[in-house]
mmCIF file of N, CA and C in Angstrom:
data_model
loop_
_atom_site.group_PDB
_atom_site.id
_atom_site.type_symbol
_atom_site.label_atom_id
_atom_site.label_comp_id
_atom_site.label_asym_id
_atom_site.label_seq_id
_atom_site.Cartn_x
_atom_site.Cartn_y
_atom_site.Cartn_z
ATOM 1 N N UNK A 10 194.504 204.554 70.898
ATOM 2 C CA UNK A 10 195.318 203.474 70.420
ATOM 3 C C UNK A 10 196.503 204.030 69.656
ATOM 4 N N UNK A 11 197.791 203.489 70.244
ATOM 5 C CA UNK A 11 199.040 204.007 69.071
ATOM 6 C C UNK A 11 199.518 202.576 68.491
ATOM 7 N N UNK A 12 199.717 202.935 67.139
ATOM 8 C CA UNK A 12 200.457 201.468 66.869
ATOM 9 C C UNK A 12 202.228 201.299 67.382
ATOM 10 N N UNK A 13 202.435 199.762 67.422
ATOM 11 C CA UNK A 13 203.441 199.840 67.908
ATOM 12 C C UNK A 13 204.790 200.688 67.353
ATOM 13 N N UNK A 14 204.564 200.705 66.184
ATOM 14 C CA UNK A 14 205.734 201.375 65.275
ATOM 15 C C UNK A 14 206.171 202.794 65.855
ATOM 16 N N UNK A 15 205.019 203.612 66.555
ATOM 17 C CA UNK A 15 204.811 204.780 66.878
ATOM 18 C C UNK A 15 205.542 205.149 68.236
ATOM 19 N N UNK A 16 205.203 204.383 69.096
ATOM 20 C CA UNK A 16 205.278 204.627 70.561
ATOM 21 C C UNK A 16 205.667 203.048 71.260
ATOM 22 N N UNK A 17 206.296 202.294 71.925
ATOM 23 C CA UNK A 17 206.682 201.456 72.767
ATOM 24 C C UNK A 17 205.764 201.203 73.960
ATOM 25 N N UNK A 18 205.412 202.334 74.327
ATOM 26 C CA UNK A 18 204.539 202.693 75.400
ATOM 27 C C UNK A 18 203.529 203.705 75.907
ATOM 28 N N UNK A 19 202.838 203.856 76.518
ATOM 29 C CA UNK A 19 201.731 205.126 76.478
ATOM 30 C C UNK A 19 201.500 205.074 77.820
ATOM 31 N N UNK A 20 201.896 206.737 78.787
ATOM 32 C CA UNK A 20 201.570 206.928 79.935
ATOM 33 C C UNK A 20 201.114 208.045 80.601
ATOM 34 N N UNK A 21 199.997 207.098 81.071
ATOM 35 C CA UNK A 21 199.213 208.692 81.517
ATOM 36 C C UNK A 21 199.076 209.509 82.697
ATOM 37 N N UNK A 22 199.385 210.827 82.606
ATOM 38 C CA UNK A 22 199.965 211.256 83.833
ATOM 39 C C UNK A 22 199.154 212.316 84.072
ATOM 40 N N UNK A 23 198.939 212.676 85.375
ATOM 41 C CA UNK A 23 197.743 213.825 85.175
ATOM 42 C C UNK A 23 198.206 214.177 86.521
ATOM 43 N N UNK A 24 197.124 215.520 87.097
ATOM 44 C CA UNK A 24 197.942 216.373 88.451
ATOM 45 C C UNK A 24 197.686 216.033 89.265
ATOM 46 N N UNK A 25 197.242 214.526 89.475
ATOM 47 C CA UNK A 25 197.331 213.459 90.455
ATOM 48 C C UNK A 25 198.918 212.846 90.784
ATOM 49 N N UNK A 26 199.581 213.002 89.646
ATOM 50 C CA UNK A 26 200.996 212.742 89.387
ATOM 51 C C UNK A 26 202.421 213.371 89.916
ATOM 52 N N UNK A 27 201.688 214.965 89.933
ATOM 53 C CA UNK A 27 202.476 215.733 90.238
ATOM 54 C C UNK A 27 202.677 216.289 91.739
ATOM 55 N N UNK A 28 203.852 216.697 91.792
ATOM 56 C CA UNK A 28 204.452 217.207 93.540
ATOM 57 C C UNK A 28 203.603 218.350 93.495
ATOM 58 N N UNK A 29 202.873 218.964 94.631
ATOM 59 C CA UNK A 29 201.840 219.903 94.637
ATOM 60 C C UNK A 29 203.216 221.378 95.289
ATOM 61 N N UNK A 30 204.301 220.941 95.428
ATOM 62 C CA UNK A 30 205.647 221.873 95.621
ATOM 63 C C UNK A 30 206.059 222.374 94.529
ATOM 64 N N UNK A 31 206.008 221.490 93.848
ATOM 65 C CA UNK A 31 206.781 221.859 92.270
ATOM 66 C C UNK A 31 205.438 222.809 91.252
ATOM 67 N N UNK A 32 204.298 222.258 91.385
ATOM 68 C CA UNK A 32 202.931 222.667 91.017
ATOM 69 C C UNK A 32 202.990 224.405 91.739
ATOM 70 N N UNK A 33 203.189 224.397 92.993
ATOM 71 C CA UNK A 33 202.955 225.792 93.326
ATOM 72 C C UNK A 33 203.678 226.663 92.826
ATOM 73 N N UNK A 34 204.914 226.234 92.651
ATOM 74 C CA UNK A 34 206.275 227.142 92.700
ATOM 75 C C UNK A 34 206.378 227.226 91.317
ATOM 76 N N UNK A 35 206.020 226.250 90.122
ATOM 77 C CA UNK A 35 205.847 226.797 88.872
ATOM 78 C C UNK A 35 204.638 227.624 88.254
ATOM 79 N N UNK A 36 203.718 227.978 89.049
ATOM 80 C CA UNK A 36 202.666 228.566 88.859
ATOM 81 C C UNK A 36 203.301 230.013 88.986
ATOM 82 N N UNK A 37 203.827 229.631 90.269
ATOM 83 C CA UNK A 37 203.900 231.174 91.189
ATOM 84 C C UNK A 37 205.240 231.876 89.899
ATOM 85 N N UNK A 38 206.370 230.958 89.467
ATOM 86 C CA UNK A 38 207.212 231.246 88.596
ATOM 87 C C UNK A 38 206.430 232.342 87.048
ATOM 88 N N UNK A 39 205.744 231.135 86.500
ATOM 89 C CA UNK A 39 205.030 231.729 85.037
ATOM 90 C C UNK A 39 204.079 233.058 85.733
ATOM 91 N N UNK A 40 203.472 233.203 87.109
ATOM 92 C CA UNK A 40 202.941 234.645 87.282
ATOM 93 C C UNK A 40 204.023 235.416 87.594
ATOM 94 N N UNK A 41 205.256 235.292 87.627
ATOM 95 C CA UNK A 41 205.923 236.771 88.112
ATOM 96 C C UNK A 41 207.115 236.595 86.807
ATOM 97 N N UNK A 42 206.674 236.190 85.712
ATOM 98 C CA UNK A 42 207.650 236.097 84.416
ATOM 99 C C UNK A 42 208.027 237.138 83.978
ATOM 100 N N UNK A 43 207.307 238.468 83.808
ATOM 101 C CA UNK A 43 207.266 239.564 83.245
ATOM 102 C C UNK A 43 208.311 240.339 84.440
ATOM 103 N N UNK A 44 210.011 240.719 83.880
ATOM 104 C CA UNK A 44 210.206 240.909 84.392
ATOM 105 C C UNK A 44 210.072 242.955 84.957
ATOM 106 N N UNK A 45 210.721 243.084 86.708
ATOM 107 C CA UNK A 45 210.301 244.629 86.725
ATOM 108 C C UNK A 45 211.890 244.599 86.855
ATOM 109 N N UNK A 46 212.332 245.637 86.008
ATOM 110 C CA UNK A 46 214.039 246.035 85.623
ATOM 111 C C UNK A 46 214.128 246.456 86.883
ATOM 112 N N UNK A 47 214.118 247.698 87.009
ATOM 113 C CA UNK A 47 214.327 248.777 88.296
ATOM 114 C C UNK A 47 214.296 247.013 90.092
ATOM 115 N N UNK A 48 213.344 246.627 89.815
ATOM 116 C CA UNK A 48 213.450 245.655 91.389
ATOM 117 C C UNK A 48 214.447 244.643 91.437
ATOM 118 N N UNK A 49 214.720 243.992 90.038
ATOM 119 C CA UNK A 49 215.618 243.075 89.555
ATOM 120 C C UNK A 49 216.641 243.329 89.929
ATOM 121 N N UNK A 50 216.988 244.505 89.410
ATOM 122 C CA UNK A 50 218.605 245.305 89.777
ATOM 123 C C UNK A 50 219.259 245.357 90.834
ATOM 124 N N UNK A 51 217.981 246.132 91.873
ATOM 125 C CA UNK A 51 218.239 246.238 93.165
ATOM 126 C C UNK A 51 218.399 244.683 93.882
ATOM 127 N N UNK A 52 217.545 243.962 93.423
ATOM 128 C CA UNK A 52 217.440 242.218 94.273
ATOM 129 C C UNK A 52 218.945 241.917 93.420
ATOM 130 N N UNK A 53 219.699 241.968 92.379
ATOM 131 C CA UNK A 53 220.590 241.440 91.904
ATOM 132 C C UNK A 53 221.867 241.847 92.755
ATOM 133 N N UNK A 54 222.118 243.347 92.837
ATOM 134 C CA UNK A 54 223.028 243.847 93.905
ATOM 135 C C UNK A 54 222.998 243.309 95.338
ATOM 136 N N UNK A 55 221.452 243.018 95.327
ATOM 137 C CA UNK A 55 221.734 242.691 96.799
ATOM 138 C C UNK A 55 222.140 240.991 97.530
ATOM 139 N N UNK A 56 221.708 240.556 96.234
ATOM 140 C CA UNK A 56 222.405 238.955 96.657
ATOM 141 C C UNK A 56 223.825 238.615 95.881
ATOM 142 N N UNK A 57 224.188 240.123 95.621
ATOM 143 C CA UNK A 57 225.397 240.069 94.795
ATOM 144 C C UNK A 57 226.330 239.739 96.522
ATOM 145 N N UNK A 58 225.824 240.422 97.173
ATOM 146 C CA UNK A 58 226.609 240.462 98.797
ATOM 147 C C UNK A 58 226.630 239.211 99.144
ATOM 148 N N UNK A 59 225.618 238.531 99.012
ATOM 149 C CA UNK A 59 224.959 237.532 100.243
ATOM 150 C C UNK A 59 226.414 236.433 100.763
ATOM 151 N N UNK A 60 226.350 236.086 101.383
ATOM 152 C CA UNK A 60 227.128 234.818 102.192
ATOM 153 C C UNK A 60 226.451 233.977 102.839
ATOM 154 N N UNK A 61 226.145 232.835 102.166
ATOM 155 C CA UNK A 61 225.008 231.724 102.774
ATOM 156 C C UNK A 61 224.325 231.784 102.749
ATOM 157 N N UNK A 62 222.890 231.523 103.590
ATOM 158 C CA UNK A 62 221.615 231.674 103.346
ATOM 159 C C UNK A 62 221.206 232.562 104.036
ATOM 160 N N UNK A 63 220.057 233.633 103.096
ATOM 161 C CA UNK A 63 218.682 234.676 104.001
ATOM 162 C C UNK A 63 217.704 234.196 103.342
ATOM 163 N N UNK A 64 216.463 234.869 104.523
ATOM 164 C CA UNK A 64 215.311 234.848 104.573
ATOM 165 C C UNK A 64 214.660 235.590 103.409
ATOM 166 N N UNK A 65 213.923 234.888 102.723
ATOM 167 C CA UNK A 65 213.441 235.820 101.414
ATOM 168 C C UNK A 65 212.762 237.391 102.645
ATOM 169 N N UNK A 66 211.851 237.160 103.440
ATOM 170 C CA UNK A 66 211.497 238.348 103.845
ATOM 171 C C UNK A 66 212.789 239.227 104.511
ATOM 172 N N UNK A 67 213.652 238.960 105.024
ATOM 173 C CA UNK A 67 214.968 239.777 105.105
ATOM 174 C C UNK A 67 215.515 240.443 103.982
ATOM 175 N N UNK A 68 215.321 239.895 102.588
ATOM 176 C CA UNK A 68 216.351 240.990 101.911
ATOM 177 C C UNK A 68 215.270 241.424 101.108
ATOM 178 N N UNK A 69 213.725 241.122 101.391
ATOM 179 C CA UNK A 69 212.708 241.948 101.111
ATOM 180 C C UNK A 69 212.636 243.144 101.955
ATOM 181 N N UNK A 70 212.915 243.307 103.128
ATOM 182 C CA UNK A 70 213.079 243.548 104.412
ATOM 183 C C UNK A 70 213.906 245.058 103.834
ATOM 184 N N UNK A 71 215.421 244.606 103.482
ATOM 185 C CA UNK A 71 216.288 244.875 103.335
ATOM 186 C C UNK A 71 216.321 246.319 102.277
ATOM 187 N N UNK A 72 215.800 245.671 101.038
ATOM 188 C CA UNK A 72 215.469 246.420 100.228
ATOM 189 C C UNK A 72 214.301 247.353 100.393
ATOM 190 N N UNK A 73 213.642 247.181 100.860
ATOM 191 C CA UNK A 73 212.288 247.831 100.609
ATOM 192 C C UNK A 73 211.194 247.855 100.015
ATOM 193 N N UNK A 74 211.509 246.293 98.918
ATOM 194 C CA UNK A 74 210.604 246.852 97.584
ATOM 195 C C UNK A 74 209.134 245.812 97.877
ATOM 196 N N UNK A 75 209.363 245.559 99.337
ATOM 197 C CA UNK A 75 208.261 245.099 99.207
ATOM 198 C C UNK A 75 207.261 244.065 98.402
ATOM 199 N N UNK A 76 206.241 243.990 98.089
ATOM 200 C CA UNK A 76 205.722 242.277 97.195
ATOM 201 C C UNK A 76 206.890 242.799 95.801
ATOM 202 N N UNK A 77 207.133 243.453 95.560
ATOM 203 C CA UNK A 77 207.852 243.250 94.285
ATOM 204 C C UNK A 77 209.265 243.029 93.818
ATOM 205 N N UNK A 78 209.847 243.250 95.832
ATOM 206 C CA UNK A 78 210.505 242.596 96.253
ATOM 207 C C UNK A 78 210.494 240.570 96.100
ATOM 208 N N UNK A 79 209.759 240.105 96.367
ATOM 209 C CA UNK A 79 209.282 239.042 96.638
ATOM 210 C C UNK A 79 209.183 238.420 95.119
ATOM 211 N N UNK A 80 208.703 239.625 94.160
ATOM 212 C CA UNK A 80 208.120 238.809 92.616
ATOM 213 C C UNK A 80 209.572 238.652 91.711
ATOM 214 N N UNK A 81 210.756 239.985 92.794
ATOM 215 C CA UNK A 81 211.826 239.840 91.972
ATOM 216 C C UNK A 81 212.743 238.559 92.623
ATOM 217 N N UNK A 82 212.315 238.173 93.687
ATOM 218 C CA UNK A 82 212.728 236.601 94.058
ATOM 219 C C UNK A 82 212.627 235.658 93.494
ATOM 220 N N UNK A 83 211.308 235.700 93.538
ATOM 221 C CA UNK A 83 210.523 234.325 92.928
ATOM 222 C C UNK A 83 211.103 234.716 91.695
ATOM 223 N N UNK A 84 211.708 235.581 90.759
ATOM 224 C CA UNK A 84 212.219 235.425 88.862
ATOM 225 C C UNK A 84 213.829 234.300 89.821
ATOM 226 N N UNK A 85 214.005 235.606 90.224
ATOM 227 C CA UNK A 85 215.659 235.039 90.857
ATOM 228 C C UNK A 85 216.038 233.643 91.138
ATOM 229 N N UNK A 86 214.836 233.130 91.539
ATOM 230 C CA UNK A 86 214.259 231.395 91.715
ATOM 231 C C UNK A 86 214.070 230.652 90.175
ATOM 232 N N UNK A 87 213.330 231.195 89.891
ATOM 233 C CA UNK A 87 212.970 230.576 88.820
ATOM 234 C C UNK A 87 214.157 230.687 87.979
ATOM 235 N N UNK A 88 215.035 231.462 87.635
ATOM 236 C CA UNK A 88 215.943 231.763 86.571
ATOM 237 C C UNK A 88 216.964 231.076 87.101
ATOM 238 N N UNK A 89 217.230 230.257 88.172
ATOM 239 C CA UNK A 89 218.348 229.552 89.111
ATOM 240 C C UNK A 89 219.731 230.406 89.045
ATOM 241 N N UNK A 90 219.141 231.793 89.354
ATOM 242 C CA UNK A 90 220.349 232.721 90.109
ATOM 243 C C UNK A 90 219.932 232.536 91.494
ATOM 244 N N UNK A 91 218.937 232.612 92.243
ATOM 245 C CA UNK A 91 218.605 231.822 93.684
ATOM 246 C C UNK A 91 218.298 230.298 93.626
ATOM 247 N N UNK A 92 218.639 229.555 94.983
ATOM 248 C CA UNK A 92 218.316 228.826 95.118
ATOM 249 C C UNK A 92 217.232 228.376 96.523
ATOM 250 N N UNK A 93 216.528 227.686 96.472
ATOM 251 C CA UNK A 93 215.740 227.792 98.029
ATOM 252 C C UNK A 93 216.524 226.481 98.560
ATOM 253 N N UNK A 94 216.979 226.486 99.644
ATOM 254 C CA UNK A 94 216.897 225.464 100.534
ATOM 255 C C UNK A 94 216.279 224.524 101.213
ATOM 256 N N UNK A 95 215.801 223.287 100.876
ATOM 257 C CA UNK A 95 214.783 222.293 101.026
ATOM 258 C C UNK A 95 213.875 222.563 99.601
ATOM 259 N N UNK A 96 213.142 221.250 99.943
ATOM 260 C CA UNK A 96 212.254 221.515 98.899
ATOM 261 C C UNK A 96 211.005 221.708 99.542
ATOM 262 N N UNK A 97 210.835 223.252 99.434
ATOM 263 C CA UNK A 97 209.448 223.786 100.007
ATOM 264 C C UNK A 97 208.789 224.898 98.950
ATOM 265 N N UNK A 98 207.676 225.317 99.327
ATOM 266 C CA UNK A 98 206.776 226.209 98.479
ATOM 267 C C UNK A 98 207.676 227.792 98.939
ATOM 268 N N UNK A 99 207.995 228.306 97.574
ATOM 269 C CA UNK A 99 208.478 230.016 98.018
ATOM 270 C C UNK A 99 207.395 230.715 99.093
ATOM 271 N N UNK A 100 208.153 231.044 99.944
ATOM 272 C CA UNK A 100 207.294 231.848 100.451
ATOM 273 C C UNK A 100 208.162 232.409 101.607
ATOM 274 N N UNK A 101 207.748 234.025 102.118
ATOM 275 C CA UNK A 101 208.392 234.846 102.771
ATOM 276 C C UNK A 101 209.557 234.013 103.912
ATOM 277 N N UNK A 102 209.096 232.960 104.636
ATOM 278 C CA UNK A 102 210.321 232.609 105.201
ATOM 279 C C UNK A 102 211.141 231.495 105.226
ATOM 280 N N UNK A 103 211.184 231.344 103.598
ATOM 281 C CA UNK A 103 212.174 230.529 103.144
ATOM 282 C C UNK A 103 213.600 230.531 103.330
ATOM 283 N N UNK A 104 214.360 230.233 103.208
ATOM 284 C CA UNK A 104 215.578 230.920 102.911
ATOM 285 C C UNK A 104 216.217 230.230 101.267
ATOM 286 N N UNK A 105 217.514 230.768 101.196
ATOM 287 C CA UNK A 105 217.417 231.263 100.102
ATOM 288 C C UNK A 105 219.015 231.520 100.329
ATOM 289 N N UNK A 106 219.968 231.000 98.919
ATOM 290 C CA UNK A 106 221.463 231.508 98.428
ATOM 291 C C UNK A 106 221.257 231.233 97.121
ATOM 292 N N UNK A 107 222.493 232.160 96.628
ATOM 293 C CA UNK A 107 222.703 232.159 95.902
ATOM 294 C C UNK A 107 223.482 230.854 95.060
ATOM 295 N N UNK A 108 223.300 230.824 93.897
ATOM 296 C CA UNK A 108 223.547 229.424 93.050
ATOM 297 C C UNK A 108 225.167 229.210 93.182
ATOM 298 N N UNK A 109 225.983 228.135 93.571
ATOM 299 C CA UNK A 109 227.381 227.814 92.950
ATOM 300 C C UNK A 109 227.559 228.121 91.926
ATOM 301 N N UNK A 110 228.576 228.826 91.334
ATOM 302 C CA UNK A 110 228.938 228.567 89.609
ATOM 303 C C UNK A 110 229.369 227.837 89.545
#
């Protein structure tokens, strides 16, 4: 019970509520938080190039670095220096540009 003075309204929302897209992709975000400098760098140079959209596994591809390739995406995502195209779950053949300034 809230009194009215407190709150107008009370709503309850639970992960019945939530987009199970947005649910994955912020999970997958808070596990690859810790960032790795050295993969960052290299993923930063390399969509420093980009023109339009690639395949996250292409400039995983590209680079070499392999899943940590991928974990320095998913920051790149999360930090909205990438963007994914559609609204889908990250994953290797997404694609993927870089943000407008």
């Amino acid at each position: 019970q809230v009194p009215p003075e407190f709150a107008d309204r009370v709503t309850l929302l639970t992960e019945k509520h939530l987009d199970p897209v947005d649910v994955f992709n912020a999970t997958l975000f808070n596990a690859v938080r810790q960032p790795d400098i050295e993969a960052d760098a290299i993923m930063r140079q390399t969509i420093s190039r980009l023109n339009g959209a690639a395949k996250i596994e292409d400039l995983i591809a590209h680079t070499g670095l392999g899943g940590r390739g991928f974990r320095s995406i998913a920051r790149l995502i999360g930090s909205r220096e990438l963007e994914l195209q559609g609204r889908v779950r990250v994953a290797y053949d997404c694609l993927v540009m870089r943000r407008a300034a």
